[in-house]
PDB file of N, CA and C in Angstrom:
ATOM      1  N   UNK A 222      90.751 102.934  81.197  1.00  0.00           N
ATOM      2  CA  UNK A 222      89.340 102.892  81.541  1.00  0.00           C
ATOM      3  C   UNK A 222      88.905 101.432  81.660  1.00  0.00           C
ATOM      4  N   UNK A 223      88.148 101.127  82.834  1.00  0.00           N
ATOM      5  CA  UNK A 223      87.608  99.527  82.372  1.00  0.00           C
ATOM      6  C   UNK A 223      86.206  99.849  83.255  1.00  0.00           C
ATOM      7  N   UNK A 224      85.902  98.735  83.674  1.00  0.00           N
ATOM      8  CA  UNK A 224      83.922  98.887  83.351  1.00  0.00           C
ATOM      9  C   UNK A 224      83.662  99.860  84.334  1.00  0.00           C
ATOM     10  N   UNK A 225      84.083 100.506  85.724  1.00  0.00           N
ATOM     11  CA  UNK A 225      83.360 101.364  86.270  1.00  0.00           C
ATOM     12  C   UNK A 225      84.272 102.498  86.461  1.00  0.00           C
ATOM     13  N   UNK A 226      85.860 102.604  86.547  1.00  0.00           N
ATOM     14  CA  UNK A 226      86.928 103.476  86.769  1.00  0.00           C
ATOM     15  C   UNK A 226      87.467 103.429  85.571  1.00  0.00           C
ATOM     16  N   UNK A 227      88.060 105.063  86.002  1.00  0.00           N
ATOM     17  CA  UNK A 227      89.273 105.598  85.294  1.00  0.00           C
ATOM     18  C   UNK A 227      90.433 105.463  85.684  1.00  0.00           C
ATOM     19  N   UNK A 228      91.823 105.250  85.363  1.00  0.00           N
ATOM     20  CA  UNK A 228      92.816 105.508  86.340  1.00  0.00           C
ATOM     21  C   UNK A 228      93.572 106.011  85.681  1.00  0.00           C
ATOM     22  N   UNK A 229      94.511 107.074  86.210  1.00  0.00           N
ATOM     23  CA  UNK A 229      95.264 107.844  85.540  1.00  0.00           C
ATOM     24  C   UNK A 229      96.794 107.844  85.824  1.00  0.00           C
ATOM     25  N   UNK A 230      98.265 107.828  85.712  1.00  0.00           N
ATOM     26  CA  UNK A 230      99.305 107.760  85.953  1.00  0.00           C
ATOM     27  C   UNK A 230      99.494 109.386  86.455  1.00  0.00           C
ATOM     28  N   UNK A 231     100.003 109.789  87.950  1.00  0.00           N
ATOM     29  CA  UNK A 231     100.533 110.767  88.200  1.00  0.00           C
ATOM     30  C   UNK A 231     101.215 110.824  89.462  1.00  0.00           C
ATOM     31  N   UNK A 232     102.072 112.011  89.670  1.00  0.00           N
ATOM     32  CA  UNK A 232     103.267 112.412  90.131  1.00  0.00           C
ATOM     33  C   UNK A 232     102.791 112.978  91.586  1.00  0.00           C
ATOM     34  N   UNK A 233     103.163 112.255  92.397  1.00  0.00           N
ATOM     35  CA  UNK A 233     102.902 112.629  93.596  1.00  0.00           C
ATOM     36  C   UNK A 233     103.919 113.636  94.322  1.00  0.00           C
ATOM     37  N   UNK A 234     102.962 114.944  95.018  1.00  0.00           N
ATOM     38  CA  UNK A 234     104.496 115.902  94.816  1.00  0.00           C
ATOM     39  C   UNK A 234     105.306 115.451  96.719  1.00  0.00           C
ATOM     40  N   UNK A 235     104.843 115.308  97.121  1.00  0.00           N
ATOM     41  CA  UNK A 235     105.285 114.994  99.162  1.00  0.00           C
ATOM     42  C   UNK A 235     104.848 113.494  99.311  1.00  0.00           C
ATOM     43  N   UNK A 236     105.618 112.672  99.603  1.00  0.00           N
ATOM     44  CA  UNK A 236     106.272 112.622  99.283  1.00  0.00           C
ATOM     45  C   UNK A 236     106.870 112.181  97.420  1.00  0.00           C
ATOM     46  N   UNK A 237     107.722 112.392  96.767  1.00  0.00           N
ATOM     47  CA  UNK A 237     107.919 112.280  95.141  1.00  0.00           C
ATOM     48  C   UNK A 237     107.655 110.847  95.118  1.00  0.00           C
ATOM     49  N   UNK A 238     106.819 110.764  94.055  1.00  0.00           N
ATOM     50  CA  UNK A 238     106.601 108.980  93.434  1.00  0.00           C
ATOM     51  C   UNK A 238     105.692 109.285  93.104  1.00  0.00           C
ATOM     52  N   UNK A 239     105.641 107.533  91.666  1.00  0.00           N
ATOM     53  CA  UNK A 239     104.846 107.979  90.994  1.00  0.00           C
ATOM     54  C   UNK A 239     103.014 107.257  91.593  1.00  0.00           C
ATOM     55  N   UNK A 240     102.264 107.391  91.532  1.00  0.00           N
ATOM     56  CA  UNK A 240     100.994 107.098  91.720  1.00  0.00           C
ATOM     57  C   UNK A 240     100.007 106.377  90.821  1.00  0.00           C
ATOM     58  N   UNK A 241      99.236 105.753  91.106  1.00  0.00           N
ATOM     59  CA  UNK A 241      97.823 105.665  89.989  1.00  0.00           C
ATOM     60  C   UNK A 241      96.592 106.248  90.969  1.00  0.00           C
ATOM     61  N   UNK A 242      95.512 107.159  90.488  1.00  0.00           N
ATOM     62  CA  UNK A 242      94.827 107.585  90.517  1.00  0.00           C
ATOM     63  C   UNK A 242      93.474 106.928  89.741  1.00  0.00           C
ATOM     64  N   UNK A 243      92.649 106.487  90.911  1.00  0.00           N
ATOM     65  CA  UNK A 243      91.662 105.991  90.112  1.00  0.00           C
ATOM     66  C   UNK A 243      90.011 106.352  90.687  1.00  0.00           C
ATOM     67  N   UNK A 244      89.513 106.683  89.734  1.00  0.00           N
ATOM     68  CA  UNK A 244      88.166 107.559  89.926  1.00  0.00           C
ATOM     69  C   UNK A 244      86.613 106.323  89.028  1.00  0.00           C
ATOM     70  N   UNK A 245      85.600 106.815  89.957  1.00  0.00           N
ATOM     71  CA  UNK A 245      84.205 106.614  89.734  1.00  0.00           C
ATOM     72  C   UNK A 245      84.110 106.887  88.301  1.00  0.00           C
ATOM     73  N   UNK A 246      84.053 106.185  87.195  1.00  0.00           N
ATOM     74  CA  UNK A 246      83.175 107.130  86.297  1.00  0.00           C
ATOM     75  C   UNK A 246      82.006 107.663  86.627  1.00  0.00           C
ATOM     76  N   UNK A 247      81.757 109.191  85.830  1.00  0.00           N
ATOM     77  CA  UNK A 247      80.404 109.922  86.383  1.00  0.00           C
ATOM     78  C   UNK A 247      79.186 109.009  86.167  1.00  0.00           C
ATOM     79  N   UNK A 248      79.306 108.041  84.731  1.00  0.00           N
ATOM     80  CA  UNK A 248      78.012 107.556  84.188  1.00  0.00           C
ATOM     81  C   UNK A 248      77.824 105.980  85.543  1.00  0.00           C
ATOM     82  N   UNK A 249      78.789 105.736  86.520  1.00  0.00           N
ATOM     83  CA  UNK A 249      78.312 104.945  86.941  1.00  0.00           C
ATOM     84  C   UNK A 249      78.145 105.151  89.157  1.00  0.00           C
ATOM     85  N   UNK A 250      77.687 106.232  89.053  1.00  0.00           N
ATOM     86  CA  UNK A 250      77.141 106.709  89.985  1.00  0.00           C
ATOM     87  C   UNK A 250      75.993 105.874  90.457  1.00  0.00           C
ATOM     88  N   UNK A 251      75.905 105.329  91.490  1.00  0.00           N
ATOM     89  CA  UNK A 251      74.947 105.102  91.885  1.00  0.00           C
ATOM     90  C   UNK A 251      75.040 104.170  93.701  1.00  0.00           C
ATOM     91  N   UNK A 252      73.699 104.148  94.282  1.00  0.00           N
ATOM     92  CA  UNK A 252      74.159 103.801  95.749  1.00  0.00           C
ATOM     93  C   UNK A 252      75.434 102.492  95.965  1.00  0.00           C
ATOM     94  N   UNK A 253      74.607 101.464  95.178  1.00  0.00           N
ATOM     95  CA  UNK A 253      75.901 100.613  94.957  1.00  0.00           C
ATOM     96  C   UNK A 253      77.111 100.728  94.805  1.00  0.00           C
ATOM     97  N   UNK A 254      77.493 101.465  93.402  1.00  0.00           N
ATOM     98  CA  UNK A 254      78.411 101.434  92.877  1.00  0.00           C
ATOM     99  C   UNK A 254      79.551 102.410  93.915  1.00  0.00           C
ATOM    100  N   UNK A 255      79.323 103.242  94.208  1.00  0.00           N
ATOM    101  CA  UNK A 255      79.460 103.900  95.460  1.00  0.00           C
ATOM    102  C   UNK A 255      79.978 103.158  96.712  1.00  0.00           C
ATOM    103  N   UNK A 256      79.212 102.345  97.376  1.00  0.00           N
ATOM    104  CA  UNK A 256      79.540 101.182  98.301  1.00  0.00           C
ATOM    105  C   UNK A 256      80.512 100.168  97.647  1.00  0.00           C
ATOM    106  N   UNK A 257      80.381  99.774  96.128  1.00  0.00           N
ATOM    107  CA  UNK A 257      81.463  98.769  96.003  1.00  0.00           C
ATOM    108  C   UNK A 257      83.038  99.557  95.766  1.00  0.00           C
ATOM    109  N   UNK A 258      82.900 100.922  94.855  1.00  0.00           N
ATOM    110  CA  UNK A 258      84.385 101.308  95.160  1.00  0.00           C
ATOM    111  C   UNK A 258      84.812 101.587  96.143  1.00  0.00           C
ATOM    112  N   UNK A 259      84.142 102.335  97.163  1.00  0.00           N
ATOM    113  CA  UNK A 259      84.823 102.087  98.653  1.00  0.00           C
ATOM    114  C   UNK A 259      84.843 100.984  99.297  1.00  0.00           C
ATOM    115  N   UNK A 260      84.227 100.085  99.370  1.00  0.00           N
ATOM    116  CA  UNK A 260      84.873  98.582  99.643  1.00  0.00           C
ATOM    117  C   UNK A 260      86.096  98.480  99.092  1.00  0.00           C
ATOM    118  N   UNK A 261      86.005  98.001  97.512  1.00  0.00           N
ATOM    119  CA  UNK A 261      87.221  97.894  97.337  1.00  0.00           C
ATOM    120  C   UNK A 261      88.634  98.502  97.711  1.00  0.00           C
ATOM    121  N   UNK A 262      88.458  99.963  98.224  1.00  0.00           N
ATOM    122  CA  UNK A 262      89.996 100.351  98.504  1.00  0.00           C
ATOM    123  C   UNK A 262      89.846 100.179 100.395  1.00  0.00           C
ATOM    124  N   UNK A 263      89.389  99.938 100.573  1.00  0.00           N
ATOM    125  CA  UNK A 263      89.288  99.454 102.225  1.00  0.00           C
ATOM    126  C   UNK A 263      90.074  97.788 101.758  1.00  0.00           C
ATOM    127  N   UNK A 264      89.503  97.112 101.063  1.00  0.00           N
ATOM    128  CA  UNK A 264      89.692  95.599 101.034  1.00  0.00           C
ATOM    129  C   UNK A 264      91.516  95.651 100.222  1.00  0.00           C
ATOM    130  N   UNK A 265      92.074  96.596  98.923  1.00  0.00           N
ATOM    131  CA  UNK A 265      92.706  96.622  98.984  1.00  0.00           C
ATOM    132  C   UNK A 265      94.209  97.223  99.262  1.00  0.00           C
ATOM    133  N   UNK A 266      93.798  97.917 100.873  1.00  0.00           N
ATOM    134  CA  UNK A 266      94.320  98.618 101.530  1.00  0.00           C
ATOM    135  C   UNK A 266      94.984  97.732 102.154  1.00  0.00           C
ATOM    136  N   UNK A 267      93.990  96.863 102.569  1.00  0.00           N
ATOM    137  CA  UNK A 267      94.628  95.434 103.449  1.00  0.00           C
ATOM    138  C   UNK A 267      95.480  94.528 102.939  1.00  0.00           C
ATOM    139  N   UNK A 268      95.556  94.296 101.639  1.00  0.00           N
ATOM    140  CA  UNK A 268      96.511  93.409 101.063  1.00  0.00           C
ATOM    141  C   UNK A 268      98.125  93.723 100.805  1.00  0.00           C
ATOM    142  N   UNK A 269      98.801  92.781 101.413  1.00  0.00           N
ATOM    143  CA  UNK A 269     100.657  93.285 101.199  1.00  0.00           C
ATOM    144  C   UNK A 269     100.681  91.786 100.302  1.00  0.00           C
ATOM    145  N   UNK A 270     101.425  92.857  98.991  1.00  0.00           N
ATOM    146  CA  UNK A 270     101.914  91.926  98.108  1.00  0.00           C
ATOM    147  C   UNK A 270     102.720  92.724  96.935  1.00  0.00           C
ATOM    148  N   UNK A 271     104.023  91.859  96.506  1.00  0.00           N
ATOM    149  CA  UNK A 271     104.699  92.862  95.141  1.00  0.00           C
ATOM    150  C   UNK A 271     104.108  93.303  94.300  1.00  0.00           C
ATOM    151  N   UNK A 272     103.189  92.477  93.850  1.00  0.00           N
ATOM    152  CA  UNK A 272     102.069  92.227  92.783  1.00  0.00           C
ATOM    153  C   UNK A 272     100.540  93.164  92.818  1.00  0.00           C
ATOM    154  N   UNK A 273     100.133  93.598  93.684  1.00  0.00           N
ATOM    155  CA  UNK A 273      99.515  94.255  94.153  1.00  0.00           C
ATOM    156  C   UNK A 273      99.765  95.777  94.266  1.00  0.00           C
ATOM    157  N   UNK A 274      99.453  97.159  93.923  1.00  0.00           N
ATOM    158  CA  UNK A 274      99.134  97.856  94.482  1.00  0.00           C
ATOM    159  C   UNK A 274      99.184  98.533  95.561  1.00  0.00           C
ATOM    160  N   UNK A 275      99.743  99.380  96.509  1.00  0.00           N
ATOM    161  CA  UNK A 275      99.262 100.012  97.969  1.00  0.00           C
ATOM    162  C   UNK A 275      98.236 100.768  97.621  1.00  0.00           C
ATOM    163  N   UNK A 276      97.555 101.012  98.862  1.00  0.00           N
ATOM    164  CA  UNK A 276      96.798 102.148  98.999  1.00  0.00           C
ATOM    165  C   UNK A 276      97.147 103.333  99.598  1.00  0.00           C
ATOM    166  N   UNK A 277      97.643 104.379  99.116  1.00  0.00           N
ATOM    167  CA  UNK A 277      98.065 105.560 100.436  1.00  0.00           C
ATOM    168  C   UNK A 277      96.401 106.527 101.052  1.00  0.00           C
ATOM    169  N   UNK A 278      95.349 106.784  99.978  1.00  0.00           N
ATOM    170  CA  UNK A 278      94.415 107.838 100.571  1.00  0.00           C
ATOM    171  C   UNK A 278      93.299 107.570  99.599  1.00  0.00           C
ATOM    172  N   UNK A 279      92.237 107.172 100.227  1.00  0.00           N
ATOM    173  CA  UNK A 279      91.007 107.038  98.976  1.00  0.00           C
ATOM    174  C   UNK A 279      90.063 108.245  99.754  1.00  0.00           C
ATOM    175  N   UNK A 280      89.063 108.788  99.058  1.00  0.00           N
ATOM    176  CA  UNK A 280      87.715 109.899  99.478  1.00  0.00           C
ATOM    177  C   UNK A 280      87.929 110.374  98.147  1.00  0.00           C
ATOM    178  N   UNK A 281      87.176 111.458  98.202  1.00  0.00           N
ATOM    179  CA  UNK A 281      86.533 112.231  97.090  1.00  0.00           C
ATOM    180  C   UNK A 281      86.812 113.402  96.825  1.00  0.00           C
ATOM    181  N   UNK A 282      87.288 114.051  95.412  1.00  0.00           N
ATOM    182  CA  UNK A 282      87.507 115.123  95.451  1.00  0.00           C
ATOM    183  C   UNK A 282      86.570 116.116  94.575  1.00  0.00           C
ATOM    184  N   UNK A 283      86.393 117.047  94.342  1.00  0.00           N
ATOM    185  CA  UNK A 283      85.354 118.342  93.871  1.00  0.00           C
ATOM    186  C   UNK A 283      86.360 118.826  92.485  1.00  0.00           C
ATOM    187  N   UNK A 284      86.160 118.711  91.449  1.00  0.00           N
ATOM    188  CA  UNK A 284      86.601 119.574  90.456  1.00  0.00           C
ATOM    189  C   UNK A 284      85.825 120.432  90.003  1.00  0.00           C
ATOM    190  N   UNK A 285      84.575 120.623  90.609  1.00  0.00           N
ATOM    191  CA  UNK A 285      83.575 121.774  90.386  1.00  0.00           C
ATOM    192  C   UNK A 285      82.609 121.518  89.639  1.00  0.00           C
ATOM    193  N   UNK A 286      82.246 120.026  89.781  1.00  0.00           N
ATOM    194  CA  UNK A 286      80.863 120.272  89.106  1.00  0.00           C
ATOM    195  C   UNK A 286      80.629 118.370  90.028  1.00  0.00           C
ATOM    196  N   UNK A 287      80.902 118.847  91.941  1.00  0.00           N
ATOM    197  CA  UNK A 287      80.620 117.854  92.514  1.00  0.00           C
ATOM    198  C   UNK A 287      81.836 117.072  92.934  1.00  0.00           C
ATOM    199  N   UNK A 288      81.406 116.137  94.047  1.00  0.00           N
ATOM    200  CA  UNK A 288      82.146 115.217  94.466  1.00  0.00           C
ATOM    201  C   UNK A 288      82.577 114.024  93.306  1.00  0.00           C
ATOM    202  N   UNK A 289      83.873 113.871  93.618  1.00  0.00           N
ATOM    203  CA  UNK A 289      84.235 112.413  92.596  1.00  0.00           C
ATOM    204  C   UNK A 289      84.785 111.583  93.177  1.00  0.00           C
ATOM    205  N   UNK A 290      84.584 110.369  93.296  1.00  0.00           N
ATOM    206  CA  UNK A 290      84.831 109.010  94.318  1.00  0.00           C
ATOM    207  C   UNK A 290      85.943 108.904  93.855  1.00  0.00           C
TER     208      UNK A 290
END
């Protein structure tokens, strides 16, 4: 957890590997905050580096009580 996301370690099933998963916390909803996490995975979508992260798919998913960034 750090100041606005969660991220979680998981298993990507197509193709196999492992992933990080990282989500909005609910308590920091808001128009901004919203605009800056999607910035950020646009901005680090663009970056190639060892050190870095890829991006394969950012949007939002519904676990039933709403959209989650």
């Amino acid at each position: 957890a750090g100041g606005m996301g969660l991220v979680y370690e998981a298993r990507q099933e197509k193709p196999n590997r492992q992933v990080a998963l990282k989500f909005l916390q609910p308590s920091c909803y808001s128009e901004q905050n919203l605009w800056r996490f999607a910035n950020e995975s646009e901005a680090q979508a663009r970056l190639q580096h060892p050190g870095i992260a890829n991006v394969y798919a950012s949007g939002s998913f519904d676990f039933g009580y709403g959209l989650q960034p």
